[in-house]
DNA sequence: GTTGCCGGGGG
DNA sequence: CCCCCGGCAAC
């Protein structure tokens, strides 16, 4: 496709050249030999590269768009059929449960198709996707097979819409779907009785209580040191406990059962929290974030929030400690006046304060600060902009290949740092 | 207008 | 990862 175009382009170029100087094609060689024209041509080529590539892209796009339409559509439809088939097959094979489905009409007709499409496709895919489908299948047993995440996300969507399952529980279905958007399947809520417990995450305290109120009170009084006003709750306790779900028969196991905690937002948690709404208004996103963290890291309120490494391009300047900001590690130059930006940057997190929250017993804002920091990261301290000449200015547009890589990528210049 | 470069996207 | 670019703010 592009081949047809490129020669054209070249021709256009050369024709332009030729028209300027000679009409003979042979003359081109001569003209290449002459020094100044050569140079000019090269520069011209460099400059042209941009426009050329643009043209190329545009043309390409046209061609592609006109051509490609058909194959994907067909493929998707095939895929879709396949998925329907497999899904149906799986469902039928799996559903040995009380409610007997009427045998699907489709698979019979299309089974041959699946066979021809891909011989392995029929059988093994059932294993891969069945793991996935098992969630909606009536059988409650946890299927050991694990689907590959990327595939599941993809194959899942097309299948769901065309073949809506006659499932009794549509509500959960939808809730589940929203979860699926984020990451791999969340362990499904067990239908048999699960007990929800609340575990204190405070360091060295693994206290488990059966009620949210209880755990909150525990945290308030024991860890936050708020003895007097037990009524007052600003939702701070939320960060120090987590809810864990237990099978009624299995006894509390701390960590393993902590993992499923994450879906708390979609599960039963809302009703179980008697926390005043007023305090929650600011926390919801923060809270979900905490829930996503691993219990271990979560269990230590003392954890410093990690210095987030910046682009490699700007090396360490933003991270440098105010006092020592005299030398950029890449060594190409030194900066004297880097003080202000780093100061504001590193200063805000108030790391010294939330270094020892336990010691005072006073409830600190540290969780809030830590959690609110990611969004604050969007507040970009733009680099003051180096006053020195950068690659672009030094070498100019035409010598772009002499620029440092960072400059070429339109990143902070590495060569002429200041 | 020009220049430096951040944030984000595509491969 | 590498490569590129839109867009923004500082010149």
Coordinates of N, CA, C and O in Angstrom, one line a residue, chain A residues 28-193:
Chain A
X28 N 21.2 14.0 -12.4 CA 21.0 13.9 -11.0 C 22.3 13.5 -10.3 O 22.7 14.0 -9.3
X29 N 22.9 12.5 -10.8 CA 24.1 12.1 -10.2 C 25.1 13.2 -10.2 O 25.8 13.4 -9.2
X30 N 25.2 13.9 -11.2 CA 26.1 15.0 -11.3 C 25.8 16.0 -10.2 O 26.7 16.4 -9.4
X31 N 24.6 16.3 -10.1 CA 24.2 17.3 -9.2 C 24.4 16.9 -7.8 O 24.7 17.7 -6.9
X32 N 24.4 15.6 -7.5 CA 24.7 15.2 -6.2 C 26.1 15.4 -5.9 O 26.5 15.7 -4.7
X33 N 27.0 15.4 -6.9 CA 28.4 15.6 -6.6 C 28.7 17.0 -6.2 O 29.6 17.2 -5.4
X34 N 28.1 17.9 -6.8 CA 28.4 19.3 -6.4 C 28.1 19.5 -5.0 O 27.1 19.1 -4.5
X35 N 29.0 20.2 -4.3 CA 29.0 20.3 -2.9 C 27.8 21.0 -2.3 O 27.0 20.5 -1.5
X36 N 27.6 22.2 -2.8 CA 26.6 23.0 -2.1 C 25.2 22.5 -2.4 O 24.4 22.5 -1.5
X37 N 24.9 22.1 -3.5 CA 23.6 21.5 -3.8 C 23.4 20.3 -2.9 O 22.3 20.1 -2.4
X38 N 24.4 19.6 -2.8 CA 24.2 18.4 -2.0 C 23.8 18.7 -0.6 O 22.9 18.2 0.0
X39 N 24.5 19.7 -0.1 CA 24.2 20.1 1.3 C 22.8 20.6 1.4 O 22.0 20.2 2.3
X40 N 22.5 21.4 0.4 CA 21.2 22.0 0.5 C 20.2 20.9 0.4 O 19.1 20.9 1.1
X41 N 20.4 19.9 -0.4 CA 19.5 18.9 -0.6 C 19.3 18.1 0.7 O 18.2 17.8 1.1
X42 N 20.4 17.9 1.3 CA 20.3 17.1 2.6 C 19.5 17.9 3.6 O 18.6 17.3 4.3
X43 N 19.8 19.1 3.7 CA 19.1 19.9 4.7 C 17.6 19.9 4.3 O 16.7 19.8 5.2
X44 N 17.4 20.1 3.0 CA 16.0 20.1 2.6 C 15.3 18.8 2.9 O 14.2 18.8 3.4
X45 N 16.1 17.7 2.7 CA 15.5 16.4 3.0 C 15.1 16.4 4.5 O 14.0 15.9 4.9
X46 N 16.0 16.8 5.3 CA 15.7 16.7 6.7 C 14.5 17.5 7.0 O 13.6 17.1 7.8
X47 N 14.5 18.7 6.5 CA 13.3 19.5 6.8 C 12.1 18.8 6.2 O 11.0 18.9 6.8
X48 N 12.2 18.3 5.1 CA 11.1 17.7 4.5 C 10.5 16.5 5.2 O 9.4 16.1 5.1
X49 N 11.4 15.9 5.9 CA 11.0 14.7 6.5 C 9.7 14.8 7.2 O 8.8 14.0 7.2
X50 N 9.6 15.9 7.9 CA 8.3 16.1 8.7 C 7.1 16.1 7.8 O 6.2 15.3 7.9
X51 N 7.2 17.0 6.9 CA 6.0 17.1 6.0 C 5.7 15.9 5.3 O 4.6 15.4 5.0
X52 N 6.8 15.3 4.9 CA 6.7 14.1 4.1 C 6.0 13.0 4.9 O 5.1 12.4 4.5
X53 N 6.5 12.8 6.1 CA 5.9 11.8 7.0 C 4.5 12.1 7.2 O 3.6 11.2 7.3
X54 N 4.2 13.3 7.3 CA 2.8 13.7 7.6 C 1.9 13.3 6.4 O 0.9 12.6 6.5
X55 N 2.4 13.7 5.2 CA 1.7 13.3 4.0 C 1.5 11.8 4.0 O 0.4 11.2 3.7
X56 N 2.6 11.1 4.2 CA 2.6 9.7 4.2 C 1.5 9.1 5.1 O 0.8 8.3 4.8
X57 N 1.6 9.7 6.3 CA 0.6 9.2 7.3 C -0.8 9.4 6.8 O -1.6 8.5 6.8
X58 N -1.0 10.6 6.2 CA -2.4 10.8 5.8 C -2.8 9.9 4.7 O -3.9 9.3 4.8
X59 N -1.9 9.7 3.8 CA -2.3 8.8 2.7 C -2.5 7.4 3.2 O -3.5 6.7 2.9
X60 N -1.6 7.0 4.1 CA -1.7 5.7 4.6 C -3.0 5.5 5.3 O -3.7 4.5 5.1
X61 N -3.4 6.5 6.0 CA -4.6 6.4 6.8 C -5.8 6.2 5.8 O -6.6 5.4 6.0
X62 N -5.7 7.0 4.8 CA -6.8 6.8 3.8 C -6.9 5.4 3.3 O -7.9 4.7 3.3
X63 N -5.7 4.9 2.8 CA -5.7 3.6 2.3 C -6.2 2.6 3.3 O -7.0 1.8 3.0
X64 N -5.6 2.7 4.4 CA -6.0 1.7 5.4 C -7.4 1.7 5.7 O -8.1 0.7 5.8
X65 N -7.9 2.9 5.9 CA -9.3 2.9 6.3 C -10.2 2.3 5.3 O -11.2 1.7 5.5
X66 N -9.8 2.6 4.0 CA -10.7 2.0 3.0 C -10.5 0.5 2.9 O -11.5 -0.2 2.5
X67 N -9.4 0.1 3.2 CA -9.1 -1.4 3.0 C -9.6 -2.2 4.2 O -10.2 -3.2 4.0
X68 N -9.2 -1.8 5.3 CA -9.3 -2.7 6.4 C -10.7 -3.0 6.9 O -10.8 -4.0 7.6
X69 N -11.6 -2.3 6.5 CA -12.9 -2.4 7.1 C -13.4 -3.9 7.2 O -13.8 -4.3 8.2
X70 N -13.2 -4.6 6.1 CA -13.8 -5.9 6.0 C -13.3 -6.9 6.9 O -14.1 -7.5 7.7
X71 N -12.0 -7.1 6.9 CA -11.5 -8.3 7.7 C -11.9 -8.3 9.1 O -12.3 -9.3 9.7
X72 N -11.7 -7.1 9.8 CA -11.9 -7.2 11.2 C -13.4 -7.5 11.5 O -13.7 -8.2 12.5
X73 N -14.2 -6.9 10.7 CA -15.7 -7.2 11.0 C -16.0 -8.7 10.9 O -16.6 -9.2 11.8
X74 N -15.4 -9.3 9.9 CA -15.7 -10.7 9.7 C -15.1 -11.4 10.9 O -15.7 -12.3 11.5
X75 N -13.9 -11.0 11.2 CA -13.2 -11.8 12.2 C -14.0 -11.7 13.5 O -14.2 -12.6 14.2
X76 N -14.4 -10.5 13.8 CA -15.1 -10.3 15.1 C -16.3 -11.1 15.1 O -16.7 -11.7 16.1
X77 N -17.0 -11.1 14.0 CA -18.3 -11.9 14.0 C -18.0 -13.4 14.3 O -18.7 -14.1 15.0
X78 N -16.9 -13.8 13.6 CA -16.5 -15.2 13.8 C -16.2 -15.5 15.3 O -16.7 -16.4 15.9
X79 N -15.4 -14.6 15.8 CA -15.0 -14.7 17.1 C -16.2 -14.8 18.0 O -16.4 -15.6 18.9
X80 N -17.1 -13.9 17.7 CA -18.3 -13.7 18.5 C -19.0 -15.0 18.5 O -19.5 -15.5 19.5
X81 N -19.2 -15.6 17.3 CA -19.9 -16.8 17.2 C -19.2 -17.9 18.0 O -19.8 -18.6 18.8
X82 N -17.9 -17.9 17.9 CA -17.2 -18.8 18.6 C -17.5 -18.7 20.1 O -17.8 -19.7 20.8
X83 N -17.4 -17.5 20.5 CA -17.6 -17.3 22.0 C -19.0 -17.7 22.4 O -19.2 -18.3 23.4
X84 N -19.9 -17.4 21.5 CA -21.3 -17.8 21.8 C -21.3 -19.3 22.0 O -21.9 -19.8 23.0
X85 N -20.7 -19.9 21.0 CA -20.7 -21.4 21.1 C -20.1 -21.9 22.3 O -20.7 -22.7 23.1
X86 N -18.9 -21.4 22.6 CA -18.2 -22.0 23.7 C -19.0 -21.6 25.0 O -19.1 -22.5 25.9
X87 N -19.5 -20.4 25.0 CA -20.2 -20.1 26.2 C -21.4 -21.0 26.4 O -21.6 -21.5 27.5
X88 N -22.1 -21.2 25.4 CA -23.2 -22.0 25.5 C -22.8 -23.4 25.9 O -23.5 -24.1 26.8
X89 N -21.8 -23.9 25.2 CA -21.3 -25.3 25.5 C -21.0 -25.4 27.0 O -21.3 -26.3 27.7
X90 N -20.2 -24.4 27.4 CA -19.8 -24.4 28.8 C -21.0 -24.4 29.7 O -21.0 -25.2 30.7
X91 N -21.9 -23.6 29.4 CA -23.0 -23.5 30.3 C -23.7 -24.8 30.4 O -24.1 -25.3 31.4
X92 N -24.0 -25.3 29.2 CA -24.7 -26.6 29.2 C -23.9 -27.7 29.9 O -24.5 -28.4 30.7
X93 N -22.6 -27.7 29.7 CA -21.9 -28.8 30.3 C -21.8 -28.5 31.8 O -21.7 -29.5 32.6
X94 N -21.7 -27.3 32.2 CA -21.5 -27.0 33.6 C -22.8 -27.1 34.4 O -22.8 -27.5 35.6
X95 N -23.9 -26.8 33.7 CA -25.1 -26.7 34.5 C -25.7 -28.0 34.8 O -26.6 -28.5 34.1
X96 N -25.2 -28.6 35.8 CA -25.8 -29.9 36.2 C -26.6 -29.5 37.5 O -27.0 -30.4 38.2
X97 N -26.8 -28.3 37.6 CA -27.5 -27.8 38.8 C -29.0 -28.0 38.6 O -29.5 -28.4 37.6
X98 N -29.7 -27.9 39.7 CA -31.2 -28.1 39.8 C -31.9 -27.4 38.6 O -32.7 -28.1 38.0
X99 N -31.7 -26.2 38.4 CA -32.5 -25.6 37.3 C -31.9 -26.0 36.0 O -30.8 -25.7 35.6
X100 N -32.7 -26.7 35.3 CA -32.2 -27.3 34.0 C -32.6 -26.4 32.9 O -33.7 -26.0 32.7
X101 N -31.5 -26.0 32.1 CA -31.8 -25.1 31.0 C -32.3 -25.9 29.8 O -31.9 -27.0 29.6
X102 N -33.1 -25.3 29.1 CA -33.5 -25.9 27.8 C -32.2 -25.9 26.9 O -31.5 -24.9 26.9
X103 N -32.0 -27.0 26.3 CA -30.8 -27.1 25.5 C -30.7 -26.0 24.5 O -31.7 -25.8 23.7
X104 N -29.6 -25.3 24.4 CA -29.5 -24.2 23.5 C -29.6 -24.7 22.0 O -29.1 -25.7 21.7
X105 N -30.3 -23.9 21.3 CA -30.5 -24.3 19.9 C -29.3 -24.0 19.0 O -29.0 -24.8 18.2
X106 N -28.6 -23.0 19.3 CA -27.5 -22.5 18.5 C -26.4 -23.6 18.3 O -26.1 -23.9 17.2
X107 N -25.9 -24.0 19.4 CA -24.7 -24.9 19.3 C -24.8 -26.0 18.4 O -23.9 -26.3 17.7
X108 N -26.0 -26.6 18.3 CA -26.1 -27.7 17.5 C -25.8 -27.3 16.0 O -25.1 -28.0 15.3
X109 N -26.4 -26.2 15.7 CA -26.2 -25.8 14.3 C -24.8 -25.4 14.0 O -24.3 -25.6 12.9
X110 N -24.2 -24.7 14.9 CA -22.9 -24.1 14.6 C -21.8 -24.9 15.1 O -20.6 -24.5 14.9
X111 N -22.0 -26.0 15.6 CA -20.9 -26.8 16.2 C -19.9 -27.1 15.1 O -18.7 -27.1 15.3
X112 N -20.4 -27.5 13.9 CA -19.5 -27.8 12.8 C -18.6 -26.6 12.5 O -17.4 -26.8 12.3
X113 N -19.2 -25.5 12.6 CA -18.5 -24.3 12.3 C -17.3 -24.2 13.2 O -16.1 -23.9 12.8
X114 N -17.5 -24.4 14.5 CA -16.5 -24.2 15.4 C -15.4 -25.2 15.1 O -14.2 -24.9 15.3
X115 N -15.7 -26.3 14.8 CA -14.7 -27.3 14.5 C -13.9 -26.9 13.3 O -12.6 -27.0 13.4
X116 N -14.5 -26.4 12.3 CA -13.7 -26.0 11.1 C -12.9 -24.8 11.4 O -11.8 -24.6 10.9
X117 N -13.4 -24.0 12.2 CA -12.7 -22.7 12.5 C -11.3 -22.9 13.1 O -10.3 -22.4 12.6
X118 N -11.3 -23.8 14.0 CA -10.0 -24.0 14.7 C -10.2 -25.3 15.5 O -11.1 -25.3 16.4
X119 N -9.5 -26.3 15.1 CA -9.8 -27.5 15.7 C -9.6 -27.5 17.2 O -10.4 -28.1 18.0
X120 N -8.6 -26.9 17.6 CA -8.3 -26.8 19.1 C -9.3 -25.9 19.8 O -9.5 -26.0 21.0
X121 N -9.8 -25.0 19.0 CA -10.7 -24.0 19.6 C -11.8 -24.4 20.5 O -12.0 -23.9 21.5
X122 N -12.5 -25.5 20.0 CA -13.7 -25.9 20.7 C -13.4 -26.4 22.1 O -13.9 -25.8 23.0
X123 N -12.5 -27.3 22.2 CA -12.4 -28.0 23.4 C -11.6 -27.2 24.5 O -12.1 -26.9 25.5
X124 N -10.3 -26.8 24.1 CA -9.5 -26.2 25.2 C -10.0 -24.9 25.6 O -9.9 -24.5 26.7
X125 N -10.6 -24.1 24.7 CA -11.1 -22.8 25.0 C -12.1 -22.9 26.1 O -12.3 -22.0 26.9
X126 N -12.8 -24.0 26.0 CA -13.9 -24.2 27.0 C -13.2 -24.2 28.4 O -13.8 -23.7 29.3
X127 N -12.1 -24.7 28.5 CA -11.4 -24.8 29.8 C -11.0 -23.4 30.2 O -11.2 -23.0 31.3
X128 N -10.5 -22.6 29.2 CA -10.0 -21.3 29.6 C -11.1 -20.4 29.9 O -11.1 -19.7 30.9
X129 N -12.1 -20.4 29.1 CA -13.2 -19.5 29.3 C -14.2 -20.0 30.4 O -14.9 -19.3 31.0
X130 N -14.1 -21.3 30.6 CA -15.1 -21.8 31.5 C -14.8 -21.4 32.9 O -15.6 -21.1 33.7
X131 N -13.5 -21.2 33.1 CA -13.1 -20.7 34.4 C -13.8 -19.4 34.7 O -14.2 -19.1 35.7
X132 N -13.8 -18.7 33.6 CA -14.4 -17.4 33.7 C -15.9 -17.4 33.9 O -16.5 -16.7 34.6
X133 N -16.4 -18.3 33.1 CA -17.9 -18.4 33.1 C -18.4 -19.0 34.3 O -19.6 -18.8 34.7
X134 N -17.6 -19.7 35.0 CA -18.1 -20.4 36.2 C -18.7 -19.4 37.2 O -19.6 -19.8 37.9
X135 N -18.3 -18.2 37.1 CA -18.9 -17.3 38.1 C -20.4 -17.1 37.9 O -21.1 -17.0 38.8
X136 N -20.8 -17.1 36.6 CA -22.2 -16.9 36.4 C -22.9 -18.2 36.4 O -24.1 -18.2 36.4
X137 N -22.2 -19.2 36.2 CA -22.8 -20.5 36.3 C -23.4 -20.8 37.6 O -22.8 -20.4 38.6
X138 N -24.5 -21.5 37.6 CA -25.1 -21.7 38.9 C -24.3 -22.5 39.9 O -24.4 -22.3 41.1
X139 N -23.4 -23.3 39.4 CA -22.6 -24.1 40.3 C -21.7 -23.2 41.2 O -21.1 -22.3 40.6
X140 N -21.7 -23.4 42.4 CA -21.0 -22.5 43.3 C -19.6 -22.8 43.6 O -18.9 -22.1 44.1
X141 N -19.2 -24.0 43.2 CA -17.9 -24.4 43.6 C -16.9 -23.5 42.9 O -17.1 -23.1 41.8
X142 N -15.8 -23.3 43.6 CA -14.8 -22.4 43.0 C -14.0 -23.2 42.0 O -13.4 -24.2 42.4
X143 N -14.0 -22.7 40.9 CA -13.3 -23.5 39.8 C -11.9 -23.2 39.8 O -11.4 -22.0 39.9
X144 N -11.1 -24.2 39.9 CA -9.6 -24.0 40.0 C -9.0 -23.4 38.7 O -8.0 -22.8 38.8
X145 N -9.6 -23.6 37.6 CA -9.0 -23.1 36.4 C -8.9 -21.6 36.4 O -9.9 -20.9 36.8
X146 N -7.8 -21.0 36.0 CA -7.7 -19.6 36.0 C -7.6 -19.1 34.6 O -6.8 -19.5 33.8
X147 N -8.4 -18.2 34.2 CA -8.4 -17.6 32.9 C -7.3 -16.6 32.8 O -6.9 -16.0 33.7
X148 N -6.8 -16.5 31.5 CA -5.8 -15.4 31.4 C -6.5 -14.1 31.3 O -7.4 -13.9 30.6
X149 N -6.0 -13.2 32.1 CA -6.7 -11.9 32.3 C -7.0 -11.1 31.1 O -8.1 -10.7 30.9
X150 N -5.9 -10.9 30.2 CA -6.2 -10.0 29.1 C -7.3 -10.6 28.2 O -8.2 -9.9 27.7
X151 N -7.2 -11.9 28.0 CA -8.2 -12.5 27.1 C -9.6 -12.4 27.7 O -10.5 -12.1 27.0
X152 N -9.6 -12.6 29.0 CA -10.9 -12.6 29.6 C -11.6 -11.3 29.4 O -12.8 -11.2 29.0
X153 N -10.8 -10.3 29.6 CA -11.5 -8.9 29.5 C -12.0 -8.7 28.1 O -13.1 -8.1 27.9
X154 N -11.3 -9.2 27.1 CA -11.7 -9.0 25.8 C -12.9 -9.9 25.4 O -13.9 -9.4 24.9
X155 N -12.7 -11.2 25.7 CA -13.7 -12.1 25.2 C -14.9 -12.0 26.0 O -16.0 -12.4 25.6
X156 N -14.8 -11.4 27.1 CA -15.9 -11.3 28.0 C -17.0 -10.4 27.4 O -18.2 -10.7 27.3
X157 N -16.6 -9.2 27.0 CA -17.5 -8.2 26.5 C -18.4 -8.7 25.4 O -19.6 -8.6 25.5
X158 N -17.7 -9.1 24.3 CA -18.6 -9.5 23.1 C -19.6 -10.6 23.5 O -20.7 -10.6 22.9
X159 N -19.2 -11.5 24.4 CA -20.1 -12.6 24.6 C -21.3 -12.1 25.4 O -22.4 -12.6 25.2
X160 N -21.0 -11.3 26.3 CA -22.1 -10.9 27.2 C -23.3 -10.3 26.5 O -24.4 -10.7 26.8
X161 N -23.0 -9.4 25.7 CA -24.1 -8.7 25.1 C -25.0 -9.5 24.2 O -26.2 -9.5 24.4
X162 N -24.4 -10.3 23.3 CA -25.3 -11.0 22.4 C -26.0 -12.1 23.1 O -27.1 -12.5 22.7
X163 N -25.4 -12.7 24.1 CA -26.0 -13.9 24.7 C -26.3 -13.6 26.2 O -25.5 -14.0 27.0
X164 N -27.2 -12.8 26.4 CA -27.6 -12.5 27.8 C -28.0 -13.8 28.6 O -28.8 -14.5 28.1
X165 N -27.4 -13.9 29.7 CA -27.7 -15.2 30.4 C -29.0 -15.0 31.2 O -29.3 -14.0 31.7
X166 N -29.7 -16.1 31.1 CA -31.0 -16.1 31.9 C -30.7 -16.2 33.3 O -31.2 -17.1 34.0
X167 N -30.0 -15.3 33.8 CA -29.6 -15.4 35.2 C -30.6 -14.8 36.1 O -31.1 -13.7 35.8
X168 N -30.8 -15.4 37.2 CA -31.8 -14.8 38.2 C -31.2 -13.5 38.8 O -31.9 -12.6 39.2
X169 N -29.9 -13.5 39.0 CA -29.3 -12.4 39.7 C -28.6 -11.4 38.8 O -27.5 -11.5 38.5
X170 N -29.5 -10.5 38.3 CA -28.9 -9.6 37.4 C -28.2 -8.4 38.1 O -27.3 -7.8 37.6
X171 N -28.7 -8.2 39.3 CA -28.2 -7.1 40.1 C -26.7 -7.3 40.3 O -25.9 -6.4 40.0
X172 N -26.3 -8.4 40.8 CA -24.9 -8.7 41.0 C -24.2 -8.7 39.7 O -23.0 -8.3 39.6
X173 N -24.8 -9.1 38.7 CA -24.2 -9.2 37.4 C -23.7 -7.8 37.1 O -22.5 -7.6 36.7
X174 N -24.5 -6.8 37.2 CA -24.1 -5.5 36.8 C -23.0 -5.0 37.7 O -22.0 -4.4 37.3
X175 N -23.2 -5.2 39.0 CA -22.1 -4.8 39.9 C -20.8 -5.4 39.5 O -19.8 -4.8 39.5
X176 N -20.9 -6.6 39.2 CA -19.7 -7.4 38.8 C -19.1 -6.8 37.6 O -17.9 -6.6 37.5
X177 N -19.9 -6.4 36.7 CA -19.4 -5.9 35.4 C -18.6 -4.6 35.7 O -17.5 -4.4 35.1
X178 N -19.0 -3.8 36.5 CA -18.3 -2.6 36.8 C -17.0 -2.9 37.4 O -16.0 -2.2 37.1
X179 N -16.9 -3.9 38.2 CA -15.7 -4.3 38.8 C -14.7 -4.8 37.7 O -13.5 -4.6 37.8
X180 N -15.3 -5.5 36.8 CA -14.4 -6.1 35.8 C -13.7 -5.1 35.0 O -12.6 -5.4 34.4
X181 N -14.2 -3.9 35.0 CA -13.5 -2.9 34.2 C -12.1 -2.6 34.8 O -11.2 -2.3 34.1
X182 N -12.0 -2.8 36.0 CA -10.8 -2.4 36.6 C -9.7 -3.5 36.6 O -8.6 -3.2 36.2
X183 N -10.0 -4.6 37.1 CA -9.0 -5.6 37.0 C -9.6 -7.0 37.0 O -10.8 -7.1 36.8
X184 N -8.8 -7.9 37.2 CA -9.3 -9.3 37.0 C -10.4 -9.6 38.1 O -10.5 -8.9 39.0
X185 N -11.1 -10.7 37.7 CA -12.3 -11.0 38.5 C -12.0 -11.0 40.0 O -11.1 -11.5 40.5
X186 N -12.9 -10.4 40.6 CA -12.9 -10.4 42.1 C -13.5 -11.6 42.6 O -14.6 -12.0 42.1
X187 N -12.9 -12.2 43.6 CA -13.6 -13.3 44.2 C -15.0 -13.1 44.5 O -15.3 -12.1 45.2
X188 N -15.8 -13.9 44.0 CA -17.2 -13.6 44.1 C -17.7 -13.9 45.5 O -17.3 -14.7 46.2
X189 N -18.7 -13.1 45.8 CA -19.3 -13.2 47.1 C -19.9 -14.6 47.2 O -20.6 -15.1 46.3
X190 N -19.6 -15.2 48.2 CA -20.1 -16.6 48.4 C -21.6 -16.5 48.8 O -22.0 -15.6 49.5
X191 N -22.2 -17.5 48.3 CA -23.6 -17.5 48.5 C -23.9 -18.1 49.9 O -24.8 -17.6 50.6
X192 N -23.1 -19.0 50.3 CA -23.3 -19.5 51.6 C -22.9 -18.5 52.6 O -22.2 -17.5 52.3
X193 N -23.2 -18.7 53.8 CA -23.1 -17.6 54.8 C -21.6 -17.2 55.0 O -20.8 -18.1 55.3

